RNA sequence: GGAGAGGUGGCAGAGUGGUUGAAUGCACCUGAUUCGAAAUCAGACGUACCUUCGCGGGUACCGGGGGUUCGAAUCCCUCCCUCUCCGCCA
């Protein structure tokens, strides 16, 4: 969530930022409500503190009077304390109410887009930051989409997944499973080479963790929940990995903190059905290698560029046609201040598929998580968090299969040979 | 699943109702000493919120929540977690 202090002190910047997210005047009123509620909260806090301070003073006096045997005087003070307690109890109730109200309001406000984020409402208004200028792969006449190729070569089986679990849970097998494992290994190796610490986190997280990265309270429906144990299946490695730093204070010399993790990702996605979600385009469980950075506010956007380059490098090694989009305000995620999406060209479906999303959250996540660093002067400041997929498997697999199909079989990019143990499918 | 023990500041570890936000040790930071370092000595050393131009002041926090009391780290209730032993098990 946004910092109160920032809303208070830089209201205009926040308001114009939210306009980029197409917030109407009506919605923008929430900012004033926040400021008003906060003001009331502060004055109530002051009143309560004063009442409690008075109570503390009286309690001490009573103690002293009792020690001196002045029972009567002590009794008089006790009645004073009693009325004071009634007062502070009601003030406390009021204060708690205001705090809850304020939190609810704050939770409802998305991150303020960075000044470089373009205006826009829909995905069509995203800016192409880097286009694919070379020709697309040319496929044979009878080129197949990946779900047909999967059948032909026995790579993954969605019907079998239905039998075992339900729709959207692919069963990979044979060379398909092997390719999956090879890609994971390849992505992790690339991340480790780039200085990320490899993490293998739990795939189930508790409520506090889900709240830390903002899945709760709003996006509860996106996650699978183990009701009995009150745990959530992670929708992305970002959740457990970023939360490693929750409530931590990092010495400034330790920044940036760079972590990478492979995990399966589970998403309920009460989304659409139809041709464009066929095959691996959208599934409930997929594999992903995530990269996460905790950075100093002065360097976070440089780090964002670094992460974009990292993903680019991988795309190049996989010899896949890709483009990079700078998301417009209207298409950005709730928590993000700036996001680049990577799309891979799926030659048989003849469309772009999103395979990576790299974002800087500034202090939006850190504020909720209380993730701070101690600067050179010993002052505590909120750190910036960033993350990105490097990369999401299912759609990359789709693209690799489709783009490299030949009458003789599917040719794998050279970089994967040592990971899969085979060059062709 | 059964039995027991326990959760206190970065760590270790005192503290069973009264000026205790918390002894002591270690770590960290600053200064002195030193050519420099070690050792030694002195000092500083939690977080959040409120308040103040600033110095400072106030409030809350000893796993979470609730209660008893004029007053709770200390008593009571409840939840969570950790550890040990047994059982089960990849």
Short mmCIF file of C-alpha atoms (C1' of nucleotides) in Angstrom, two decimals:
data_model
loop_
_atom_site.label_atom_id
_atom_site.label_comp_id
_atom_site.label_asym_id
_atom_site.label_seq_id
_atom_site.Cartn_x
_atom_site.Cartn_y
_atom_site.Cartn_z
CA UNK A 1 0.00 0.00 0.00
CA UNK A 2 0.98 3.59 -0.48
CA UNK A 3 2.65 5.38 2.40
CA UNK A 4 0.43 7.75 4.29
CA UNK A 5 3.23 10.24 4.52
CA UNK A 6 3.58 10.28 0.75
CA UNK A 7 -0.16 10.72 0.22
CA UNK A 8 -0.14 13.58 2.67
CA UNK A 9 2.92 15.32 1.30
CA UNK A 10 2.68 14.58 -2.40
CA UNK A 11 -1.03 14.45 -2.93
CA UNK A 12 -0.88 16.04 -6.37
CA UNK A 13 1.63 13.54 -7.67
CA UNK A 14 -0.46 10.65 -6.39
CA UNK A 15 -3.65 12.04 -7.86
CA UNK A 16 -2.17 12.58 -11.28
CA UNK A 17 -0.62 9.13 -11.09
CA UNK A 18 -3.96 7.56 -10.37
CA UNK A 19 -5.45 9.46 -13.29
CA UNK A 20 -3.06 7.48 -15.45
CA UNK A 21 -4.82 4.43 -14.12
CA UNK A 22 -8.00 6.08 -15.37
CA UNK A 23 -9.33 6.91 -11.99
CA UNK A 24 -12.34 9.14 -12.25
CA UNK A 25 -12.87 12.17 -10.05
CA UNK A 26 -15.32 10.10 -8.05
CA UNK A 27 -12.69 7.49 -7.22
CA UNK A 28 -10.06 10.10 -6.50
CA UNK A 29 -12.12 11.33 -3.59
CA UNK A 30 -10.78 8.39 -1.65
CA UNK A 31 -7.52 10.30 -1.35
CA UNK A 32 -9.23 13.12 0.49
CA UNK A 33 -11.06 10.62 2.63
CA UNK A 34 -7.72 9.10 3.53
CA UNK A 35 -6.25 12.44 4.48
CA UNK A 36 -9.30 13.40 6.53
CA UNK A 37 -9.48 10.06 8.28
CA UNK A 38 -5.80 10.25 9.05
CA UNK A 39 -6.17 13.67 10.57
CA UNK A 40 -8.96 12.46 12.77
CA UNK A 41 -6.92 9.43 13.67
CA UNK A 42 -4.03 11.59 14.78
CA UNK A 43 -6.06 13.90 16.95
CA UNK A 44 -7.79 10.89 18.51
CA UNK A 45 -4.43 9.30 19.13
CA UNK A 46 -3.30 12.42 20.91
CA UNK A 47 -6.39 12.52 23.10
CA UNK A 48 -5.99 8.87 23.98
CA UNK A 49 -2.30 9.22 24.75
CA UNK A 50 -3.00 12.14 27.03
CA UNK A 51 -5.71 10.24 28.88
CA UNK A 52 -3.43 7.23 29.30
CA UNK A 53 -0.58 9.43 30.46
CA UNK A 54 -2.82 10.95 33.12
CA UNK A 55 -3.88 7.46 34.17
CA UNK A 56 -0.29 6.36 34.48
CA UNK A 57 0.50 9.36 36.64
CA UNK A 58 -2.42 8.64 38.94
CA UNK A 59 -1.53 4.96 39.23
CA UNK A 60 1.93 5.91 40.39
CA UNK A 61 0.56 8.34 42.93
CA UNK A 62 -1.78 5.69 44.25
CA UNK A 63 1.14 3.35 44.68
CA UNK A 64 3.01 5.95 46.66
CA UNK A 65 0.02 6.83 48.81
CA UNK A 66 -0.60 3.19 49.58
CA UNK A 67 3.03 2.80 50.59
CA UNK A 68 2.61 5.72 52.94
CA UNK A 69 -0.58 4.27 54.32
CA UNK A 70 -2.74 7.14 53.07
CA UNK A 71 -5.61 4.90 52.09
CA UNK A 72 -8.30 7.55 51.87
CA UNK A 73 -6.40 9.72 49.48
CA UNK A 74 -5.63 6.68 47.38
CA UNK A 75 -9.32 5.84 47.20
CA UNK A 76 -10.13 9.33 45.93
CA UNK A 77 -7.62 8.93 43.16
CA UNK A 78 -9.04 5.54 42.29
CA UNK A 79 -12.40 7.06 41.46
CA UNK A 80 -10.63 9.56 39.21
CA UNK A 81 -8.87 6.71 37.44
CA UNK A 82 -12.18 4.96 36.96
CA UNK A 83 -13.71 7.84 35.03
CA UNK A 84 -10.51 8.25 33.09
CA UNK A 85 -10.66 4.61 32.11
CA UNK A 86 -14.13 4.99 30.70
CA UNK A 87 -12.87 7.88 28.63
CA UNK A 88 -9.79 6.12 27.31
CA UNK A 89 -11.76 2.98 26.54
CA UNK A 90 -14.12 4.87 24.28
CA UNK A 91 -11.24 6.76 22.71
CA UNK A 92 -9.47 3.53 22.03
CA UNK A 93 -12.53 2.09 20.40
CA UNK A 94 -12.83 5.15 18.25
CA UNK A 95 -9.16 5.00 17.34
CA UNK A 96 -9.31 1.35 16.36
CA UNK A 97 -12.31 2.06 14.20
CA UNK A 98 -10.47 4.85 12.47
CA UNK A 99 -7.40 2.70 11.95
CA UNK A 100 -9.44 -0.04 10.34
CA UNK A 101 -11.19 2.49 8.16
CA UNK A 102 -7.90 4.01 7.15
CA UNK A 103 -6.36 0.65 6.33
CA UNK A 104 -9.35 -0.33 4.24
CA UNK A 105 -9.07 2.92 2.33
CA UNK A 106 -5.34 2.49 1.85
CA UNK A 107 -5.74 -1.09 0.68
CA UNK A 108 -8.14 0.09 -1.98
CA UNK A 109 -5.63 2.40 -3.63
CA UNK A 110 -3.31 0.89 -6.23
CA UNK A 111 0.28 1.92 -6.62
CA UNK A 112 1.06 5.26 -8.19
CA UNK A 113 2.54 4.71 -11.65
CA UNK A 114 6.05 5.94 -12.32
CA UNK A 115 6.24 9.13 -14.33
CA UNK A 116 7.48 7.22 -17.37
CA UNK A 117 4.38 5.04 -17.48
CA UNK A 118 2.15 5.92 -20.44
CA UNK A 119 -1.49 6.79 -20.08
CA UNK A 120 -4.02 4.33 -21.35
CA UNK A 121 -6.97 2.16 -20.49
CA UNK A 122 -6.55 -1.12 -22.30
CA UNK A 123 -3.79 -3.49 -23.37
CA UNK A 124 -3.97 -1.92 -26.82
CA UNK A 125 -2.51 1.25 -25.39
CA UNK A 126 0.60 -0.42 -24.03
CA UNK A 127 3.72 0.97 -25.56
CA UNK A 128 5.95 -1.35 -27.52
CA UNK A 129 9.29 -0.71 -25.85
CA UNK A 130 11.13 -3.09 -28.12
CA UNK A 131 9.64 -4.70 -31.17
CA UNK A 132 10.67 -7.79 -33.06
CA UNK A 133 12.22 -6.51 -36.25
CA UNK A 134 13.41 -9.76 -37.76
CA UNK A 135 11.06 -12.03 -39.72
CA UNK A 136 8.88 -14.51 -37.86
CA UNK A 137 9.60 -18.20 -38.31
CA UNK A 138 7.95 -19.60 -41.40
CA UNK A 139 6.16 -22.82 -40.76
CA UNK A 140 5.10 -25.62 -43.07
CA UNK A 141 1.61 -25.57 -44.52
CA UNK A 142 0.25 -28.07 -42.06
CA UNK A 143 1.75 -26.39 -38.99
CA UNK A 144 0.00 -27.32 -35.78
CA UNK A 145 -0.71 -25.44 -32.57
CA UNK A 146 1.13 -26.79 -29.55
CA UNK A 147 -1.80 -28.75 -28.20
CA UNK A 148 -1.93 -30.76 -31.42
CA UNK A 149 1.83 -31.21 -31.41
CA UNK A 150 1.57 -32.44 -27.83
CA UNK A 151 -0.78 -35.17 -28.98
CA UNK A 152 1.35 -36.12 -31.93
CA UNK A 153 4.54 -36.41 -29.90
CA UNK A 154 2.99 -37.40 -26.57
CA UNK A 155 4.38 -34.39 -24.67
CA UNK A 156 1.59 -33.46 -22.37
CA UNK A 157 -1.96 -34.58 -21.80
CA UNK A 158 -4.71 -32.29 -20.66
CA UNK A 159 -7.46 -34.92 -20.66
CA UNK A 160 -5.36 -37.04 -18.36
CA UNK A 161 -5.02 -34.02 -16.11
CA UNK A 162 -8.80 -33.80 -16.00
CA UNK A 163 -8.95 -37.40 -14.86
CA UNK A 164 -6.42 -36.82 -12.11
CA UNK A 165 -7.36 -33.35 -11.02
CA UNK A 166 -9.52 -31.26 -13.29
CA UNK A 167 -9.32 -28.92 -16.25
CA UNK A 168 -6.17 -26.87 -16.50
CA UNK A 169 -3.77 -29.30 -14.87
CA UNK A 170 -1.53 -30.63 -17.60
CA UNK A 171 0.28 -33.93 -17.24
CA UNK A 172 3.65 -33.70 -18.94
CA UNK A 173 5.23 -36.90 -20.06
CA UNK A 174 8.17 -38.29 -21.92
CA UNK A 175 10.14 -35.68 -23.75
CA UNK A 176 7.56 -33.12 -22.72
CA UNK A 177 8.35 -33.68 -19.04
CA UNK A 178 12.03 -33.73 -19.81
CA UNK A 179 11.81 -30.44 -21.68
CA UNK A 180 9.96 -28.93 -18.76
CA UNK A 181 12.64 -30.00 -16.31
CA UNK A 182 15.41 -28.87 -18.64
CA UNK A 183 13.93 -25.42 -19.02
CA UNK A 184 13.58 -24.99 -15.28
CA UNK A 185 17.19 -25.97 -14.82
CA UNK A 186 18.30 -23.65 -17.61
CA UNK A 187 16.42 -20.67 -16.21
CA UNK A 188 17.75 -21.24 -12.72
CA UNK A 189 21.29 -21.56 -14.00
CA UNK A 190 20.94 -18.29 -15.87
CA UNK A 191 19.62 -16.54 -12.78
CA UNK A 192 22.37 -17.90 -10.55
CA UNK A 193 24.94 -16.78 -13.12
CA UNK A 194 23.41 -13.32 -12.92
CA UNK A 195 23.99 -13.23 -9.16
CA UNK A 196 20.65 -14.38 -7.78
CA UNK A 197 20.62 -16.65 -4.78
CA UNK A 198 18.68 -19.80 -5.50
CA UNK A 199 15.76 -20.40 -3.18
CA UNK A 200 13.48 -23.38 -2.98
CA UNK A 201 10.56 -22.10 -0.94
CA UNK A 202 7.44 -23.75 0.43
CA UNK A 203 4.60 -23.98 -2.06
CA UNK A 204 2.04 -23.31 0.63
CA UNK A 205 2.00 -20.08 2.58
CA UNK A 206 0.13 -18.72 5.55
CA UNK A 207 -2.12 -15.69 5.72
CA UNK A 208 0.54 -13.23 6.83
CA UNK A 209 2.67 -14.13 3.86
CA UNK A 210 -0.23 -13.86 1.45
CA UNK A 211 -0.97 -10.45 2.87
CA UNK A 212 2.65 -9.34 2.60
CA UNK A 213 2.72 -9.36 -1.18
CA UNK A 214 -0.86 -8.20 -1.49
CA UNK A 215 -2.69 -11.41 -2.45
CA UNK A 216 -4.84 -10.79 0.60
CA UNK A 217 -7.24 -9.31 1.28
CA UNK A 218 -8.35 -8.52 -2.27
CA UNK A 219 -7.17 -11.34 -4.46
CA UNK A 220 -8.14 -14.24 -2.28
CA UNK A 221 -10.17 -15.76 -5.08
CA UNK A 222 -7.09 -16.12 -7.23
CA UNK A 223 -5.55 -18.62 -4.84
CA UNK A 224 -6.30 -22.19 -3.92
CA UNK A 225 -6.80 -22.54 -0.22
CA UNK A 226 -6.29 -25.42 2.17
CA UNK A 227 -9.15 -24.56 4.42
CA UNK A 228 -8.30 -27.06 7.13
CA UNK A 229 -4.86 -25.62 7.76
CA UNK A 230 -5.56 -22.10 6.64
CA UNK A 231 -2.81 -22.20 4.04
CA UNK A 232 -2.71 -21.01 0.46
CA UNK A 233 -1.11 -22.59 -2.58
CA UNK A 234 1.21 -20.00 -4.00
CA UNK A 235 0.17 -18.27 -7.24
CA UNK A 236 3.82 -17.36 -7.87
CA UNK A 237 7.19 -17.76 -6.19
CA UNK A 238 7.12 -14.02 -5.61
CA UNK A 239 4.90 -14.63 -2.60
CA UNK A 240 7.16 -16.83 -0.46
CA UNK A 241 10.41 -15.38 -1.78
CA UNK A 242 9.64 -11.69 -1.26
CA UNK A 243 8.21 -12.51 2.15
CA UNK A 244 11.56 -13.90 3.20
CA UNK A 245 12.37 -10.25 3.75
CA UNK A 246 9.15 -9.40 5.57
CA UNK A 247 9.74 -7.48 8.82
CA UNK A 248 13.43 -7.41 8.11
CA UNK A 249 15.89 -4.58 8.37
CA UNK A 250 18.64 -4.88 5.79
CA UNK A 251 21.95 -3.07 6.21
CA UNK A 252 22.35 -0.81 3.21
CA UNK A 253 25.57 -2.54 2.24
CA UNK A 254 23.65 -5.77 1.69
CA UNK A 255 21.53 -4.22 -1.06
CA UNK A 256 20.56 -5.36 -3.54
CA UNK A 257 19.21 -8.65 -2.27
CA UNK A 258 18.75 -10.88 -5.29
CA UNK A 259 16.86 -14.14 -5.10
CA UNK A 260 15.54 -16.59 -7.62
CA UNK A 261 13.24 -19.54 -7.23
CA UNK A 262 11.53 -22.18 -9.25
CA UNK A 263 8.07 -23.14 -8.08
CA UNK A 264 4.91 -24.47 -9.57
CA UNK A 265 2.29 -21.74 -9.62
CA UNK A 266 -1.34 -22.37 -8.82
CA UNK A 267 -4.05 -20.05 -10.07
CA UNK A 268 -7.74 -20.44 -9.83
CA UNK A 269 -8.25 -17.87 -12.59
CA UNK A 270 -12.00 -17.77 -12.77
CA UNK A 271 -11.29 -16.59 -16.27
CA UNK A 272 -12.55 -17.04 -19.76
CA UNK A 273 -12.78 -20.13 -21.89
CA UNK A 274 -12.42 -20.64 -25.59
CA UNK A 275 -9.85 -20.96 -28.31
CA UNK A 276 -7.38 -18.45 -26.90
CA UNK A 277 -7.04 -20.34 -23.65
CA UNK A 278 -6.55 -23.73 -25.25
CA UNK A 279 -3.58 -25.91 -24.58
CA UNK A 280 -1.02 -24.38 -22.28
CA UNK A 281 -2.12 -20.81 -22.90
CA UNK A 282 -3.88 -20.67 -19.60
CA UNK A 283 -3.74 -23.38 -16.97
CA UNK A 284 -4.31 -23.70 -13.25
CA UNK A 285 -0.87 -25.07 -12.56
CA UNK A 286 2.28 -24.06 -14.37
CA UNK A 287 5.97 -23.84 -13.67
CA UNK A 288 7.87 -20.62 -13.35
CA UNK A 289 11.27 -19.35 -12.36
CA UNK A 290 10.99 -16.01 -10.65
CA UNK A 291 13.63 -13.40 -9.96
CA UNK A 292 13.26 -11.00 -7.04
CA UNK A 293 15.29 -8.01 -6.00
CA UNK A 294 15.26 -5.77 -2.96
CA UNK A 295 16.94 -2.51 -3.86
CA UNK A 296 17.78 0.95 -2.64
CA UNK A 297 15.20 3.47 -3.89
CA UNK A 298 17.89 5.32 -5.81
CA UNK A 299 18.81 2.26 -7.82
CA UNK A 300 15.56 0.37 -8.23
CA UNK A 301 14.81 1.53 -11.75
CA UNK A 302 18.28 0.67 -12.85
CA UNK A 303 17.67 -2.75 -11.35
CA UNK A 304 14.42 -2.97 -13.30
CA UNK A 305 16.32 -2.41 -16.53
CA UNK A 306 18.81 -5.06 -15.48
CA UNK A 307 16.03 -7.56 -14.94
CA UNK A 308 14.55 -6.75 -18.33
CA UNK A 309 17.93 -7.37 -19.94
CA UNK A 310 18.21 -10.65 -18.07
CA UNK A 311 14.94 -11.88 -19.51
CA UNK A 312 15.93 -10.64 -22.96
CA UNK A 313 19.10 -12.62 -22.79
CA UNK A 314 17.17 -15.78 -22.07
CA UNK A 315 14.75 -15.15 -24.92
CA UNK A 316 17.67 -14.66 -27.25
CA UNK A 317 19.32 -17.86 -26.13
CA UNK A 318 16.06 -19.69 -26.74
CA UNK A 319 15.97 -18.14 -30.21
CA UNK A 320 12.39 -17.05 -29.76
CA UNK A 321 10.86 -13.96 -31.36
CA UNK A 322 9.75 -11.61 -28.62
CA UNK A 323 8.73 -8.08 -27.97
CA UNK A 324 8.74 -5.96 -24.85
CA UNK A 325 5.78 -3.88 -23.81
CA UNK A 326 5.79 -1.01 -21.41
CA UNK A 327 2.40 -1.36 -19.79
CA UNK A 328 0.11 1.63 -19.71
CA UNK A 329 -1.47 2.80 -16.48
CA UNK A 330 -4.71 1.01 -17.13
CA UNK A 331 -3.16 -2.38 -17.79
CA UNK A 332 -0.69 -2.45 -14.94
CA UNK A 333 -1.11 -4.66 -11.91
CA UNK A 334 -2.47 -3.19 -8.72
CA UNK A 335 0.84 -3.13 -6.84
CA UNK A 336 3.15 -2.14 -9.62
CA UNK A 337 4.67 1.26 -10.30
CA UNK A 338 6.11 0.22 -13.63
CA UNK A 339 5.84 -3.02 -15.56
CA UNK A 340 7.41 -4.45 -18.66
CA UNK A 341 5.73 -7.45 -20.23
CA UNK A 342 7.50 -9.90 -22.48
CA UNK A 343 5.53 -11.55 -25.22
CA UNK A 344 6.69 -14.44 -27.30
CA UNK A 345 5.47 -15.00 -30.83
CA UNK A 346 3.50 -18.15 -31.15
CA UNK A 347 3.92 -18.98 -34.80
CA UNK A 348 1.15 -21.50 -35.20
CA UNK A 349 -1.43 -19.55 -33.23
CA UNK A 350 -0.12 -16.41 -34.92
CA UNK A 351 -0.37 -14.34 -31.79
CA UNK A 352 1.72 -12.93 -28.99
CA UNK A 353 1.72 -14.77 -25.67
CA UNK A 354 2.72 -13.14 -22.43
CA UNK A 355 5.61 -15.02 -20.87
CA UNK A 356 7.11 -12.58 -18.43
CA UNK A 357 6.17 -9.58 -16.42
CA UNK A 358 8.89 -7.55 -14.77
CA UNK A 359 7.85 -4.91 -12.28
CA UNK A 360 9.13 -2.37 -9.84
CA UNK A 361 6.84 -1.92 -6.87
CA UNK A 362 8.77 0.88 -5.25
CA UNK A 363 7.72 0.87 -1.57
CA UNK A 364 4.22 -0.46 -2.19
CA UNK A 365 4.98 -4.00 -1.07
CA UNK A 366 7.72 -3.00 1.35
CA UNK A 367 5.32 -0.74 3.21
CA UNK A 368 2.87 -3.52 3.84
CA UNK A 369 5.68 -5.94 4.64
CA UNK A 370 7.74 -3.54 6.74
CA UNK A 371 10.78 -4.33 4.68
CA UNK A 372 13.34 -1.68 5.43
CA UNK A 373 17.01 -0.90 5.13
CA UNK A 374 19.20 1.09 7.45
CA UNK A 375 20.97 3.83 5.56
CA UNK A 376 24.46 5.22 6.16
CA UNK A 377 23.13 7.50 8.87
CA UNK A 378 21.35 4.71 10.68
CA UNK A 379 17.95 5.87 9.51
CA UNK A 380 15.33 3.31 8.59
CA UNK A 381 13.74 3.59 5.17
CA UNK A 382 11.44 1.37 3.17
CA UNK A 383 13.25 -0.57 0.48
CA UNK A 384 12.06 -1.03 -3.07
CA UNK A 385 10.98 -4.46 -4.27
CA UNK A 386 11.09 -5.80 -7.80
CA UNK A 387 10.27 -9.06 -9.40
CA UNK A 388 9.89 -10.70 -12.73
CA UNK A 389 9.32 -14.02 -14.37
CA UNK A 390 12.44 -15.50 -15.85
CA UNK A 391 10.55 -17.32 -17.12
CA UNK A 392 7.03 -18.74 -17.12
CA UNK A 393 7.19 -22.21 -18.56
CA UNK A 394 3.91 -23.25 -20.07
CA UNK A 395 3.70 -20.59 -22.74
CA UNK A 396 7.39 -20.72 -23.50
CA UNK A 397 6.96 -24.41 -24.13
CA UNK A 398 4.05 -23.66 -26.41
CA UNK A 399 6.19 -21.25 -28.41
CA UNK A 400 9.19 -23.55 -28.59
CA UNK A 401 7.04 -26.39 -29.87
CA UNK A 402 5.14 -24.34 -32.42
CA UNK A 403 7.95 -22.21 -33.75
CA UNK A 404 10.42 -25.02 -34.26
CA UNK A 405 8.23 -27.66 -35.84
CA UNK A 406 9.49 -29.26 -39.04
CA UNK A 407 8.30 -32.24 -41.03
CA UNK A 408 11.07 -34.23 -39.35
CA UNK A 409 10.13 -33.22 -35.83
CA UNK A 410 10.57 -30.35 -33.40
CA UNK A 411 14.04 -28.86 -33.27
CA UNK A 412 15.12 -27.62 -29.88
CA UNK A 413 17.24 -24.50 -29.47
CA UNK A 414 20.87 -25.40 -29.03
CA UNK A 415 21.12 -23.99 -25.53
CA UNK A 416 18.71 -26.64 -24.26
CA UNK A 417 20.46 -29.68 -25.68
CA UNK A 418 22.60 -30.29 -22.66
CA UNK A 419 19.58 -29.88 -20.42
CA UNK A 420 17.23 -32.18 -22.26
CA UNK A 421 19.68 -34.72 -23.56
CA UNK A 422 18.04 -34.62 -26.98
CA UNK A 423 18.03 -32.15 -29.89
CA UNK A 424 14.82 -33.14 -31.56
CA UNK A 425 11.40 -34.20 -30.49
"C1'" G B 1 -1.80 -38.55 17.31
"C1'" G B 2 0.02 -39.08 22.97
"C1'" A B 3 3.19 -36.85 27.11
"C1'" G B 4 6.10 -32.86 28.83
"C1'" A B 5 8.86 -28.02 28.55
"C1'" G B 6 8.96 -23.22 26.83
"C1'" G B 7 8.06 -18.44 23.95
"C1'" U B 8 11.58 -11.57 27.01
"C1'" G B 9 15.58 -6.51 22.96
"C1'" G B 10 20.44 -8.61 16.99
"C1'" C B 11 21.90 -13.10 20.06
"C1'" A B 12 22.42 -15.31 24.98
"C1'" G B 13 19.88 -14.74 29.45
"C1'" A B 14 17.70 -12.36 34.39
"C1'" G B 15 13.23 -10.75 35.91
"C1'" U B 16 6.41 -13.70 39.52
"C1'" G B 17 2.15 -7.30 40.63
"C1'" G B 18 4.49 -0.93 41.80
"C1'" U B 19 8.70 4.95 38.31
"C1'" U B 20 11.10 -2.27 34.39
"C1'" G B 21 11.35 -0.46 27.87
"C1'" A B 22 13.17 -4.17 30.88
"C1'" A B 23 19.50 -6.44 34.93
"C1'" U B 24 23.83 -8.85 33.00
"C1'" G B 25 26.95 -10.82 29.07
"C1'" C B 26 28.02 -10.91 23.82
"C1'" A B 27 27.58 -8.48 19.13
"C1'" C B 28 27.18 -3.68 16.78
"C1'" C B 29 28.38 1.84 16.77
"C1'" U B 30 31.25 6.24 18.68
"C1'" G B 31 35.40 8.09 21.40
"C1'" A B 32 40.15 7.35 24.22
"C1'" U B 33 44.73 4.55 24.08
"C1'" U B 34 48.02 2.63 19.56
"C1'" C B 35 52.28 3.90 13.97
"C1'" G B 36 48.11 0.49 13.07
"C1'" A B 37 45.55 -3.62 15.15
"C1'" A B 38 44.31 -6.83 19.27
"C1'" A B 39 43.40 -6.13 24.33
"C1'" U B 40 41.61 -2.43 27.72
"C1'" C B 41 38.68 1.89 29.29
"C1'" A B 42 34.45 5.41 28.53
"C1'" G B 43 29.88 6.34 26.15
"C1'" A B 44 25.86 5.25 22.88
"C1'" C B 45 22.85 1.25 21.52
"C1'" G B 46 14.82 -1.56 20.11
"C1'" U B 47 10.36 -0.51 17.08
"C1'" A B 48 5.87 2.05 15.86
"C1'" C B 49 2.64 6.06 16.50
"C1'" C B 50 1.54 11.10 18.45
"C1'" U B 51 3.77 15.86 19.58
"C1'" U B 52 7.94 19.76 18.86
"C1'" C B 53 11.22 24.27 14.01
"C1'" G B 54 14.83 21.66 17.16
"C1'" C B 55 16.39 19.88 22.10
"C1'" G B 56 12.88 17.08 24.01
"C1'" G B 57 8.18 15.05 25.64
"C1'" G B 58 4.01 11.41 25.47
"C1'" U B 59 1.74 6.52 24.33
"C1'" A B 60 1.99 1.44 23.03
"C1'" C B 61 4.75 -3.05 22.46
"C1'" C B 62 8.32 -8.83 26.81
"C1'" G B 63 4.48 -14.83 20.81
"C1'" G B 64 -1.18 -12.98 19.25
"C1'" G B 65 -5.94 -11.72 21.40
"C1'" G B 66 -8.98 -11.04 25.75
"C1'" G B 67 -9.53 -10.54 31.22
"C1'" U B 68 -8.38 -9.34 36.69
"C1'" U B 69 -6.14 -4.77 39.11
"C1'" C B 70 -5.50 2.04 40.79
"C1'" G B 71 -1.11 -0.52 38.50
"C1'" A B 72 0.82 -6.71 34.66
"C1'" A B 73 6.68 -9.05 31.22
"C1'" U B 74 4.97 -10.86 36.09
"C1'" C B 75 -1.88 -13.43 37.86
"C1'" C B 76 -6.23 -15.71 34.83
"C1'" C B 77 -8.54 -17.31 29.99
"C1'" U B 78 -7.79 -18.38 24.92
"C1'" C B 79 -5.29 -18.99 20.35
"C1'" C B 80 -0.63 -19.59 17.78
"C1'" C B 81 4.27 -21.26 17.58
"C1'" U B 82 8.91 -23.73 19.05
"C1'" C B 83 11.61 -27.62 21.52
"C1'" U B 84 12.13 -32.71 23.90
"C1'" C B 85 10.34 -37.82 24.33
"C1'" C B 86 6.95 -41.60 22.26
"C1'" G B 87 3.96 -43.20 18.02
"C1'" C B 88 3.36 -42.89 12.66
"C1'" C B 89 5.80 -41.78 8.14
"C1'" A B 90 8.57 -39.87 2.70
#
